[in-house]
mmCIF file of C-alpha atoms in Angstrom:
data_model
loop_
_atom_site.group_PDB
_atom_site.id
_atom_site.type_symbol
_atom_site.label_atom_id
_atom_site.label_comp_id
_atom_site.label_asym_id
_atom_site.label_seq_id
_atom_site.Cartn_x
_atom_site.Cartn_y
_atom_site.Cartn_z
ATOM 1 C CA MET J 1 119.729 -12.478 90.995
ATOM 2 C CA ASN J 2 117.703 -11.641 94.001
ATOM 3 C CA ARG J 3 115.503 -8.603 94.361
ATOM 4 C CA ARG J 4 117.904 -6.709 96.548
ATOM 5 C CA THR J 5 120.603 -6.869 93.948
ATOM 6 C CA ALA J 6 118.208 -5.778 91.208
ATOM 7 C CA ARG J 7 117.205 -2.671 93.159
ATOM 8 C CA ARG J 8 120.768 -1.686 93.740
ATOM 9 C CA THR J 9 121.525 -2.044 90.078
ATOM 10 C CA ALA J 10 118.527 0.137 89.085
ATOM 11 C CA VAL J 11 119.516 2.885 91.513
ATOM 12 C CA ALA J 12 123.058 2.924 90.155
ATOM 13 C CA VAL J 13 121.790 3.179 86.585
ATOM 14 C CA LEU J 14 119.502 6.127 87.487
ATOM 15 C CA ALA J 15 122.312 7.968 89.225
ATOM 16 C CA LEU J 16 124.548 7.466 86.210
ATOM 17 C CA LEU J 17 121.876 8.811 83.872
ATOM 18 C CA THR J 18 121.277 11.867 86.122
ATOM 19 C CA ALA J 19 124.971 12.665 86.143
ATOM 20 C CA LEU J 20 125.113 12.400 82.380
ATOM 21 C CA LEU J 21 122.102 14.703 81.998
ATOM 22 C CA LEU J 22 123.577 17.329 84.290
ATOM 23 C CA ALA J 23 126.887 17.172 82.476
ATOM 24 C CA PHE J 24 125.239 17.942 79.126
ATOM 25 C CA ALA J 25 122.467 20.369 80.389
ATOM 26 C CA GLY J 26 124.821 22.891 82.068
ATOM 27 C CA PRO J 27 126.726 24.016 78.906
ATOM 28 C CA ALA J 28 123.480 24.068 76.932
ATOM 29 C CA ALA J 29 121.820 26.426 79.463
ATOM 30 C CA ALA J 30 124.870 28.667 79.506
ATOM 31 C CA ALA J 31 124.874 28.770 75.716
ATOM 32 C CA HIS J 32 121.178 29.634 75.782
ATOM 33 C CA ARG J 33 121.745 32.505 78.224
ATOM 34 C CA SER J 34 124.588 33.868 76.190
ATOM 35 C CA ALA J 35 122.363 33.810 73.117
ATOM 36 C CA ASP J 36 119.829 36.476 74.616
ATOM 37 C CA PRO J 37 119.900 39.745 72.516
ATOM 38 C CA PRO J 38 121.253 42.908 74.227
ATOM 39 C CA VAL J 39 119.019 45.783 75.390
ATOM 40 C CA THR J 40 119.234 49.272 73.792
ATOM 41 C CA VAL J 41 118.063 52.466 75.518
ATOM 42 C CA THR J 42 117.758 55.537 73.261
ATOM 43 C CA PHE J 43 117.998 59.116 74.531
ATOM 44 C CA ARG J 44 116.381 61.860 72.451
ATOM 45 C CA THR J 45 116.157 65.657 72.863
ATOM 46 C CA VAL J 46 113.146 67.737 71.766
ATOM 47 C CA PRO J 47 113.878 69.830 69.832
ATOM 48 C CA ALA J 48 117.038 68.191 68.506
ATOM 49 C CA VAL J 49 119.966 69.609 70.497
ATOM 50 C CA PRO J 50 123.467 68.380 69.550
ATOM 51 C CA GLY J 51 126.257 68.101 72.097
ATOM 52 C CA VAL J 52 124.153 67.351 75.196
ATOM 53 C CA ARG J 53 126.133 65.229 77.688
ATOM 54 C CA LEU J 54 124.592 62.581 79.919
ATOM 55 C CA VAL J 55 125.591 59.471 81.899
ATOM 56 C CA PHE J 56 123.620 56.189 81.909
ATOM 57 C CA ALA J 57 124.626 53.059 83.833
ATOM 58 C CA GLY J 58 128.039 54.588 84.358
ATOM 59 C CA THR J 59 128.585 55.219 80.634
ATOM 60 C CA SER J 60 129.071 58.777 79.276
ATOM 61 C CA LEU J 61 127.013 59.689 76.230
ATOM 62 C CA VAL J 62 126.761 62.779 73.973
ATOM 63 C CA THR J 63 123.889 63.584 71.612
ATOM 64 C CA GLY J 64 124.762 63.865 67.928
ATOM 65 C CA ALA J 65 123.610 66.257 65.248
ATOM 66 C CA ASP J 66 120.144 64.673 65.314
ATOM 67 C CA GLY J 67 119.918 65.222 69.078
ATOM 68 C CA THR J 68 120.021 61.486 70.019
ATOM 69 C CA ALA J 69 122.338 59.116 71.873
ATOM 70 C CA SER J 70 121.967 55.415 72.754
ATOM 71 C CA TYR J 71 123.224 52.798 75.196
ATOM 72 C CA THR J 72 123.358 49.047 74.494
ATOM 73 C CA GLY J 73 123.995 46.503 77.242
ATOM 74 C CA ALA J 74 123.208 43.020 78.447
ATOM 75 C CA ARG J 75 119.780 42.256 79.659
ATOM 76 C CA THR J 76 119.612 42.433 83.438
ATOM 77 C CA ALA J 77 117.202 42.877 86.273
ATOM 78 C CA ASP J 78 119.380 45.511 87.902
ATOM 79 C CA ARG J 79 118.099 49.079 87.956
ATOM 80 C CA LYS J 80 120.165 51.830 86.366
ATOM 81 C CA SER J 81 120.484 55.635 86.806
ATOM 82 C CA LEU J 82 120.440 58.460 84.259
ATOM 83 C CA GLN J 83 122.105 61.816 84.912
ATOM 84 C CA LEU J 84 121.713 64.832 82.570
ATOM 85 C CA LEU J 85 124.956 66.789 82.771
ATOM 86 C CA ASP J 86 124.015 69.682 80.462
ATOM 87 C CA THR J 87 120.759 71.239 81.649
ATOM 88 C CA SER J 88 121.370 74.261 79.408
ATOM 89 C CA VAL J 89 123.118 74.735 76.093
ATOM 90 C CA SER J 90 123.866 78.093 74.474
ATOM 91 C CA THR J 91 124.526 78.909 70.842
ATOM 92 C CA PRO J 92 124.741 82.315 69.139
ATOM 93 C CA ASP J 93 121.226 81.939 67.801
ATOM 94 C CA ALA J 94 119.435 80.029 70.551
ATOM 95 C CA ARG J 95 119.513 78.984 74.186
ATOM 96 C CA TYR J 96 118.233 75.587 75.302
ATOM 97 C CA ARG J 97 117.032 74.970 78.855
ATOM 98 C CA PHE J 98 115.997 71.565 80.220
ATOM 99 C CA ALA J 99 112.287 71.470 81.052
ATOM 100 C CA ARG J 100 111.157 67.828 81.606
ATOM 101 C CA TRP J 101 111.433 64.101 80.774
ATOM 102 C CA ALA J 102 109.090 61.767 78.974
ATOM 103 C CA GLY J 103 109.323 57.944 79.115
ATOM 104 C CA GLN J 104 111.168 57.827 82.427
ATOM 105 C CA ARG J 105 108.421 55.646 83.971
ATOM 106 C CA ASP J 106 108.319 57.509 87.340
ATOM 107 C CA PRO J 107 106.124 60.660 87.286
ATOM 108 C CA ASP J 108 107.787 61.981 90.444
ATOM 109 C CA GLN J 109 111.043 62.352 88.524
ATOM 110 C CA THR J 110 109.592 64.158 85.505
ATOM 111 C CA PHE J 111 111.296 67.490 86.136
ATOM 112 C CA ARG J 112 114.547 66.330 87.741
ATOM 113 C CA PRO J 113 117.824 66.151 85.803
ATOM 114 C CA ARG J 114 118.569 62.776 87.486
ATOM 115 C CA VAL J 115 116.380 59.681 87.065
ATOM 116 C CA ASP J 116 116.880 56.497 89.091
ATOM 117 C CA GLY J 117 115.443 52.972 88.817
ATOM 118 C CA LEU J 118 115.521 52.572 85.035
ATOM 119 C CA PRO J 119 115.238 48.912 83.816
ATOM 120 C CA LEU J 120 117.362 46.976 81.264
ATOM 121 C CA ARG J 121 114.894 44.289 80.217
ATOM 122 C CA ALA J 122 113.685 45.655 76.867
ATOM 123 C CA ASP J 123 114.408 48.410 74.404
ATOM 124 C CA TYR J 124 112.809 51.804 75.096
ATOM 125 C CA THR J 125 113.326 55.551 74.551
ATOM 126 C CA ILE J 126 113.649 58.425 77.034
ATOM 127 C CA THR J 127 113.045 61.987 75.791
ATOM 128 C CA ALA J 128 114.474 65.163 77.298
ATOM 129 C CA GLY J 129 112.393 68.268 76.522
ATOM 130 C CA PHE J 130 114.123 71.638 76.223
ATOM 131 C CA ALA J 131 112.620 75.123 76.130
ATOM 132 C CA VAL J 132 114.261 77.247 73.449
ATOM 133 C CA GLN J 133 114.950 80.972 73.777
ATOM 134 C CA TYR J 134 115.694 83.316 70.893
ATOM 135 C CA PRO J 135 117.225 86.811 70.959
ATOM 136 C CA VAL J 136 115.109 89.833 70.001
ATOM 137 C CA THR J 137 115.900 93.529 69.624
ATOM 138 C CA VAL J 138 113.422 96.397 69.318
ATOM 139 C CA SER J 139 113.037 99.764 67.610
ATOM 140 C CA PHE J 140 110.182 102.283 67.522
ATOM 141 C CA THR J 141 108.436 104.395 64.871
ATOM 142 C CA ASP J 142 105.318 106.503 64.576
ATOM 143 C CA GLN J 143 102.383 105.601 62.339
ATOM 144 C CA HIS J 144 104.172 107.195 59.374
ATOM 145 C CA GLY J 145 107.389 105.204 59.846
ATOM 146 C CA THR J 146 109.388 108.042 61.391
ATOM 147 C CA PRO J 147 111.913 106.635 63.905
ATOM 148 C CA LEU J 148 111.382 107.524 67.565
ATOM 149 C CA ASP J 149 114.046 108.394 70.111
ATOM 150 C CA PRO J 150 114.559 105.246 72.245
ATOM 151 C CA SER J 151 115.858 107.330 75.149
ATOM 152 C CA ARG J 152 112.322 108.668 75.624
ATOM 153 C CA VAL J 153 110.866 105.147 75.896
ATOM 154 C CA SER J 154 110.610 104.186 79.559
ATOM 155 C CA ALA J 155 108.917 100.767 79.399
ATOM 156 C CA VAL J 156 108.157 97.975 76.912
ATOM 157 C CA LYS J 157 106.148 94.945 78.071
ATOM 158 C CA VAL J 158 105.085 91.887 76.074
ATOM 159 C CA LYS J 159 102.843 88.988 77.050
ATOM 160 C CA GLY J 160 103.264 85.451 75.737
ATOM 161 C CA SER J 161 100.703 82.770 74.978
ATOM 162 C CA ASP J 162 102.024 81.025 78.093
ATOM 163 C CA ALA J 163 100.469 83.911 80.113
ATOM 164 C CA ARG J 164 103.832 85.305 81.216
ATOM 165 C CA THR J 165 104.677 89.014 80.928
ATOM 166 C CA THR J 166 108.241 90.047 80.103
ATOM 167 C CA ASP J 167 109.995 93.426 80.054
ATOM 168 C CA LEU J 168 111.998 94.055 76.897
ATOM 169 C CA SER J 169 115.281 95.920 76.811
ATOM 170 C CA VAL J 170 114.905 99.232 74.986
ATOM 171 C CA SER J 171 118.466 99.401 73.686
ATOM 172 C CA GLY J 172 119.815 95.865 74.151
ATOM 173 C CA THR J 173 118.922 92.218 73.443
ATOM 174 C CA THR J 174 116.245 90.243 75.239
ATOM 175 C CA TRP J 175 116.010 86.438 75.182
ATOM 176 C CA LEU J 176 112.436 85.183 74.931
ATOM 177 C CA ASP J 177 111.020 81.670 75.040
ATOM 178 C CA GLY J 178 110.361 80.677 71.442
ATOM 179 C CA THR J 179 109.213 77.060 71.958
ATOM 180 C CA VAL J 180 108.295 75.016 75.028
ATOM 181 C CA PRO J 181 107.885 71.201 75.248
ATOM 182 C CA VAL J 182 104.309 70.051 75.791
ATOM 183 C CA PHE J 183 103.301 66.447 76.561
ATOM 184 C CA ARG J 184 100.610 65.430 74.073
ATOM 185 C CA ASN J 185 99.469 62.020 72.878
ATOM 186 C CA SER J 186 102.102 60.258 75.036
ATOM 187 C CA ARG J 187 104.983 62.223 73.563
ATOM 188 C CA LEU J 188 106.736 65.580 73.901
ATOM 189 C CA THR J 189 106.031 68.141 71.187
ATOM 190 C CA PRO J 190 107.714 71.562 70.827
ATOM 191 C CA VAL J 191 105.029 74.264 70.791
ATOM 192 C CA PRO J 192 105.840 77.843 69.658
ATOM 193 C CA VAL J 193 105.144 80.797 71.966
ATOM 194 C CA ASP J 194 103.452 83.865 70.459
ATOM 195 C CA TYR J 195 103.690 87.345 71.982
ATOM 196 C CA THR J 196 101.715 90.597 71.859
ATOM 197 C CA LEU J 197 102.736 94.110 72.852
ATOM 198 C CA ARG J 198 101.038 95.076 76.101
ATOM 199 C CA SER J 199 102.685 98.362 77.037
ATOM 200 C CA LEU J 200 104.843 100.987 75.315
ATOM 201 C CA VAL J 201 105.417 104.128 77.406
ATOM 202 C CA TYR J 202 106.864 107.145 75.574
ATOM 203 C CA ASP J 203 107.276 110.412 77.513
ATOM 204 C CA GLY J 204 104.806 109.064 80.042
ATOM 205 C CA ALA J 205 102.152 108.351 77.396
ATOM 206 C CA GLU J 206 100.870 104.833 76.762
ATOM 207 C CA LEU J 207 101.141 104.124 73.024
ATOM 208 C CA ALA J 208 100.359 100.400 72.912
ATOM 209 C CA ASP J 209 97.053 99.072 71.656
ATOM 210 C CA ALA J 210 97.022 95.982 73.848
ATOM 211 C CA GLY J 211 96.992 92.828 71.731
ATOM 212 C CA ARG J 212 97.195 94.474 68.301
ATOM 213 C CA GLN J 213 100.938 94.132 67.623
ATOM 214 C CA GLY J 214 102.168 90.517 67.807
ATOM 215 C CA PHE J 215 105.278 88.515 66.930
ATOM 216 C CA ARG J 216 106.934 85.085 67.328
ATOM 217 C CA PRO J 217 110.568 84.814 68.516
ATOM 218 C CA GLY J 218 112.852 82.867 66.237
ATOM 219 C CA ALA J 219 110.968 83.882 63.151
ATOM 220 C CA ASP J 220 111.068 87.559 64.229
ATOM 221 C CA ARG J 221 114.488 88.513 65.557
ATOM 222 C CA HIS J 222 114.191 92.307 65.223
ATOM 223 C CA LEU J 223 110.923 93.894 66.344
ATOM 224 C CA THR J 224 109.549 97.295 65.314
ATOM 225 C CA PHE J 225 106.776 98.712 67.453
ATOM 226 C CA THR J 226 104.570 101.584 66.271
ATOM 227 C CA GLY J 227 103.004 104.393 68.295
ATOM 228 C CA ALA J 228 100.453 107.053 67.314
ATOM 229 C CA PHE J 229 101.455 110.738 67.265
ATOM 230 C CA HIS J 230 99.335 113.797 66.410
ATOM 231 C CA ASP J 231 99.497 117.617 66.313
ATOM 232 C CA LEU J 232 97.842 119.776 68.979
ATOM 233 C CA THR J 233 96.772 123.357 68.103
ATOM 234 C CA VAL J 234 96.030 125.732 70.996
ATOM 235 C CA THR J 235 93.994 128.927 70.591
ATOM 236 C CA ALA J 236 92.088 131.188 72.990
ATOM 237 C CA HIS J 237 89.251 133.689 72.831
ATOM 238 C CA ASP J 238 87.680 136.300 75.115
ATOM 239 C CA ALA J 239 84.742 134.998 77.137
ATOM 240 C CA LEU J 240 82.399 137.970 76.471
ATOM 241 C CA PHE J 241 83.512 139.497 73.209
ATOM 242 C CA GLY J 242 84.863 136.380 71.449
ATOM 243 C CA SER J 243 88.018 138.087 70.263
ATOM 244 C CA ALA J 244 91.395 136.354 70.295
ATOM 245 C CA ALA J 245 93.107 136.486 73.678
ATOM 246 C CA GLY J 246 96.057 135.137 75.626
ATOM 247 C CA ASP J 247 99.801 135.383 75.131
ATOM 248 C CA ARG J 248 101.127 131.965 76.206
ATOM 249 C CA ALA J 249 99.861 128.440 76.911
ATOM 250 C CA THR J 250 101.027 125.700 79.258
ATOM 251 C CA VAL J 251 100.388 122.138 78.039
ATOM 252 C CA THR J 252 100.764 119.243 80.485
ATOM 253 C CA GLY J 253 101.152 115.776 78.940
ATOM 254 C CA PRO J 254 100.071 112.344 80.183
ATOM 255 C CA GLY J 255 103.347 111.847 82.028
ATOM 256 C CA GLY J 256 103.010 115.131 83.910
ATOM 257 C CA GLN J 257 105.576 116.989 81.809
ATOM 258 C CA ALA J 258 104.581 120.641 81.282
ATOM 259 C CA THR J 259 105.532 122.629 78.193
ATOM 260 C CA THR J 260 104.962 126.393 77.889
ATOM 261 C CA VAL J 261 104.655 127.914 74.413
ATOM 262 C CA ALA J 262 104.048 131.487 73.270
ATOM 263 C CA LEU J 263 100.925 132.230 71.269
ATOM 264 C CA GLY J 264 101.521 133.890 67.911
ATOM 265 C CA PRO J 265 100.035 137.127 66.577
ATOM 266 C CA ASP J 266 96.831 135.258 65.864
ATOM 267 C CA HIS J 267 96.856 133.930 69.444
ATOM 268 C CA THR J 268 97.436 130.323 68.368
ATOM 269 C CA ALA J 269 100.271 127.841 68.829
ATOM 270 C CA VAL J 270 100.898 124.400 67.299
ATOM 271 C CA LEU J 271 102.593 121.601 69.218
ATOM 272 C CA PRO J 272 103.548 118.995 66.598
ATOM 273 C CA HIS J 273 104.120 115.252 66.923
ATOM 274 C CA LEU J 274 102.780 114.624 70.427
ATOM 275 C CA PRO J 275 102.123 111.065 71.643
ATOM 276 C CA ARG J 276 98.488 110.213 71.981
ATOM 277 C CA GLY J 277 96.916 110.629 75.407
ATOM 278 C CA ARG J 278 95.143 113.122 77.640
ATOM 279 C CA TYR J 279 96.512 116.673 77.830
ATOM 280 C CA THR J 280 95.684 119.634 80.087
ATOM 281 C CA ILE J 281 95.844 123.131 78.555
ATOM 282 C CA GLU J 282 95.950 126.445 80.430
ATOM 283 C CA VAL J 283 96.225 129.831 78.682
ATOM 284 C CA LYS J 284 97.732 132.873 80.374
ATOM 285 C CA ALA J 285 96.505 136.433 79.618
ATOM 286 C CA PRO J 286 97.499 139.748 81.241
ATOM 287 C CA GLY J 287 95.036 140.423 84.031
ATOM 288 C CA GLY J 288 92.855 137.502 82.922
ATOM 289 C CA THR J 289 92.135 134.015 84.140
ATOM 290 C CA THR J 290 91.182 130.708 82.537
ATOM 291 C CA SER J 291 90.090 127.279 83.638
ATOM 292 C CA PRO J 292 92.330 124.357 82.556
ATOM 293 C CA ARG J 293 90.890 122.387 79.672
ATOM 294 C CA GLU J 294 91.482 118.676 79.066
ATOM 295 C CA VAL J 295 91.580 117.107 75.605
ATOM 296 C CA GLN J 296 92.064 113.512 74.460
ATOM 297 C CA LEU J 297 94.661 113.522 71.687
ATOM 298 C CA SER J 298 93.702 110.610 69.444
ATOM 299 C CA GLN J 299 93.906 112.637 66.240
ATOM 300 C CA ALA J 300 94.867 116.174 65.215
ATOM 301 C CA VAL J 301 92.973 118.436 67.651
ATOM 302 C CA THR J 302 92.412 122.217 67.953
ATOM 303 C CA ALA J 303 91.764 123.216 71.556
ATOM 304 C CA ASP J 304 89.966 126.587 71.913
ATOM 305 C CA VAL J 305 90.335 127.890 75.482
ATOM 306 C CA THR J 306 88.026 130.553 76.948
ATOM 307 C CA VAL J 307 89.828 133.434 78.695
ATOM 308 C CA VAL J 308 88.152 135.804 81.170
ATOM 309 C CA SER J 309 90.055 139.055 80.599
ATOM 310 C CA LEU J 310 90.259 142.134 82.813
ATOM 311 C CA THR J 311 87.766 143.897 80.544
ATOM 312 C CA ASP J 312 85.316 141.036 81.035
ATOM 313 C CA VAL J 313 85.715 141.331 84.795
ATOM 314 C CA LEU J 314 85.013 145.092 84.705
ATOM 315 C CA VAL J 315 81.997 144.667 82.455
ATOM 316 C CA LEU J 316 80.561 141.937 84.628
ATOM 317 C CA ALA J 317 81.211 143.995 87.757
ATOM 318 C CA GLY J 318 79.456 147.017 86.224
ATOM 319 C CA ALA J 319 76.516 144.891 85.147
ATOM 320 C CA GLY J 320 76.272 143.507 88.652
ATOM 321 C CA LEU J 321 76.242 146.982 90.134
ATOM 322 C CA LEU J 322 73.493 148.064 87.765
ATOM 323 C CA VAL J 323 71.356 145.042 88.544
ATOM 324 C CA VAL J 324 71.690 145.593 92.279
ATOM 325 C CA GLY J 325 71.889 149.404 92.351
ATOM 326 C CA ILE J 326 68.894 150.398 90.197
ATOM 327 C CA PRO J 327 66.221 148.896 92.540
ATOM 328 C CA VAL J 328 67.992 150.407 95.541
ATOM 329 C CA ALA J 329 68.130 153.838 93.887
ATOM 330 C CA ILE J 330 64.441 153.662 93.025
ATOM 331 C CA ARG J 331 63.530 152.875 96.648
ATOM 332 C CA LEU J 332 65.725 155.692 97.964
ATOM 333 C CA ARG J 333 64.165 158.193 95.525
ATOM 334 C CA ARG J 334 60.660 157.238 96.576
ATOM 335 C CA ARG J 335 61.534 157.536 100.235
ATOM 336 C CA THR J 336 63.090 160.973 99.646
ATOM 337 C CA ARG J 337 59.969 162.244 97.886
ATOM 338 C CA ARG J 338 57.742 161.093 100.713
ATOM 339 C CA THR J 339 59.910 162.789 103.295
ATOM 340 C CA ALA J 340 59.974 166.080 101.361
ATOM 341 C CA ALA J 341 56.192 166.130 100.787
ATOM 342 C CA GLY J 342 55.259 165.834 104.495
ATOM 343 C CA PRO J 343 51.639 165.009 105.695
ATOM 344 C CA ALA J 344 48.684 165.458 103.341
ATOM 345 C CA PRO J 345 47.180 169.092 103.548
ATOM 346 C CA ASP J 346 43.527 169.734 104.661
ATOM 347 C CA ASP J 347 41.400 171.527 101.999
ATOM 348 C CA GLY J 348 39.059 173.026 104.647
ATOM 349 C CA ALA J 349 35.889 171.426 103.286
ATOM 350 C CA LYS J 350 33.198 170.835 105.839
ATOM 351 C CA PRO J 351 32.204 167.316 106.359
ATOM 352 C CA GLY J 352 28.888 166.500 104.881
ATOM 353 C CA PRO J 353 26.356 163.890 105.724
ATOM 354 C CA THR J 354 27.114 160.318 104.838
ATOM 355 C CA GLU J 355 24.820 157.578 103.916
ATOM 356 C CA PRO J 356 23.492 155.538 106.839
ATOM 357 C CA ARG J 357 25.242 152.252 107.303
ATOM 358 C CA GLY J 358 22.147 150.395 108.383
ATOM 359 C CA PRO J 359 18.446 150.390 107.451
ATOM 360 C CA VAL J 360 16.528 153.473 108.573
ATOM 361 C CA PRO J 361 13.829 152.523 111.056
ATOM 362 C CA PRO J 362 10.328 153.724 110.112
ATOM 363 C CA GLU J 363 8.925 156.805 111.801
ATOM 364 C CA GLY J 364 5.961 156.263 114.104
ATOM 365 C CA PRO J 365 4.758 156.391 117.585
ATOM 366 C CA GLU J 366 6.272 152.960 118.300
ATOM 367 C CA SER J 367 9.851 154.129 117.500
ATOM 368 C CA PRO J 368 11.586 155.128 120.681
ATOM 369 C CA PRO J 369 12.909 158.630 120.592
ATOM 370 C CA GLU J 370 16.622 158.960 120.332
ATOM 371 C CA GLY J 371 18.029 160.471 123.480
ATOM 372 C CA PRO J 372 20.807 162.923 123.738
ATOM 373 C CA GLU J 373 23.192 160.026 124.590
ATOM 374 C CA SER J 374 22.676 158.286 121.232
ATOM 375 C CA PRO J 375 25.998 157.464 119.543
ATOM 376 C CA ARG J 376 24.709 158.921 116.286
ATOM 377 C CA GLU J 377 24.799 162.418 117.824
ATOM 378 C CA GLU J 378 28.558 162.182 118.529
ATOM 379 C CA THR J 379 30.919 163.999 116.227
ATOM 380 C CA VAL J 380 34.434 162.818 115.516
ATOM 381 C CA SER J 381 37.070 165.488 115.892
ATOM 382 C CA PRO J 382 40.412 165.131 114.164
ATOM 383 C CA PRO J 383 43.436 164.729 116.357
ATOM 384 C CA GLU J 384 45.070 167.918 117.365
ATOM 385 C CA GLU J 385 48.427 166.912 115.990
ATOM 386 C CA LEU J 386 46.985 166.467 112.446
ATOM 387 C CA VAL J 387 45.539 169.977 112.254
ATOM 388 C CA SER J 388 47.997 172.413 110.825
ATOM 389 C CA PRO J 389 48.136 176.081 112.046
ATOM 390 C CA GLN J 390 46.986 177.325 108.681
ATOM 391 C CA GLU J 391 43.664 175.419 108.871
ATOM 392 C CA GLU J 392 40.466 177.382 109.358
ATOM 393 C CA PRO J 393 38.737 177.270 112.777
ATOM 394 C CA GLU J 394 36.418 174.397 113.387
ATOM 395 C CA SER J 395 32.822 174.940 112.253
ATOM 396 C CA PRO J 396 30.145 175.283 114.973
ATOM 397 C CA PRO J 397 28.194 172.130 115.683
ATOM 398 C CA LEU J 398 24.938 171.575 113.914
ATOM 399 C CA PRO J 399 21.645 172.406 115.759
ATOM 400 C CA GLU J 400 19.988 169.559 117.540
ATOM 401 C CA GLN J 401 17.212 167.859 115.651
ATOM 402 C CA SER J 402 13.785 167.376 116.986
ATOM 403 C CA GLU J 403 12.593 164.134 118.378
ATOM 404 C CA GLY J 404 11.688 161.572 115.843
ATOM 405 C CA GLU J 405 14.228 162.808 113.335
ATOM 406 C CA GLU J 406 17.188 160.593 112.590
ATOM 407 C CA LYS J 407 20.574 162.266 112.770
ATOM 408 C CA ALA J 408 23.072 161.298 110.120
ATOM 409 C CA PRO J 409 26.618 160.535 111.325
ATOM 410 C CA SER J 410 29.214 163.050 110.285
ATOM 411 C CA SER J 411 32.959 163.029 109.911
ATOM 412 C CA SER J 412 35.332 165.716 111.123
ATOM 413 C CA ARG J 413 37.501 165.576 107.929
ATOM 414 C CA PRO J 414 37.275 164.344 104.428
ATOM 415 C CA GLY J 415 38.093 160.751 103.926
ATOM 416 C CA ALA J 416 37.001 159.636 107.406
ATOM 417 C CA ALA J 417 34.279 157.441 105.946
ATOM 418 C CA ALA J 418 36.815 155.821 103.755
ATOM 419 C CA ARG J 419 38.875 154.943 106.792
#
């Protein structure tokens, strides 16, 4: 056998072996592929909500009593879609509202009811988180447990631990979030929501102590809120004499509502069971006036109002006249006396010599004689208009003194030196 023939024989043998291998390898590979385990995707609701419908990979599913549903299918590289059909479920005791997903792989689809691009290569779980609402009703009492009229309540506000404020129905039912799903430690956990009373308005008065009355929906279905009420006693007295005064009082409450009550024989009136707050009191008296008084009603209070009566006004007016009139009367009396007395009378006494005002120069030949023109020789005559007709005639002038003698100055009437 030559070489060419040997090569052809070897090639034929290899081809035959390849064909045999392919004939046996194909069924084995198919059997191996058919032996791969199926993939299971589990759907869970938090909290457990039965009866929730959804569609995955074209298959309709419904959650059972434990709030779960599952899909099992062949392993594949194809991407699948999930659609939540029931985004809300209502029962007599609770309402469930879809909030978010967990385990859906794509963060951009966390809050959408439809999720696309889910794989079927391995088992995994997708969780749907629901917020749960519970019904609550309210009633109102005072601090002693006495029921309050709900028709006089105008507003009730509560604030949750999720920082949201909600208005409650006074006479009906309000649904409040009781739990909300929170993503913690790579899983959804239902977290309860706690509430506190923020506002309770009764007849315009704010009764709520913010943050002091709290509750949790679900555990507390019927709520009773308490407000503080106290008695207000009104009395009045006279401003000057302190005696009881006034015949009626007008009390204006925090909401602007005014109530007028008559004062009793003792000039007092009691307004019982008023909501706490700031009140304005004004007392009316015949012919009198009063300034409004404000009181903060946080306990039983007696408000004593000062009344300025007509008698007080007359007394004050008389006192004012006395204070102003007495000085004026005194001045007028003095002026009248001066006018009646006239000018001071002259007693007719002759003026006498007065002491020299300066040092007397010594007598001697060196002293120049005083001439007749010396000012010391002049006499001062009183004005003609000051001399009354009854006065005596003027005294003759004194004789001239000899040379060398000093003449003392004289005055024409008493008191001239003093002037």
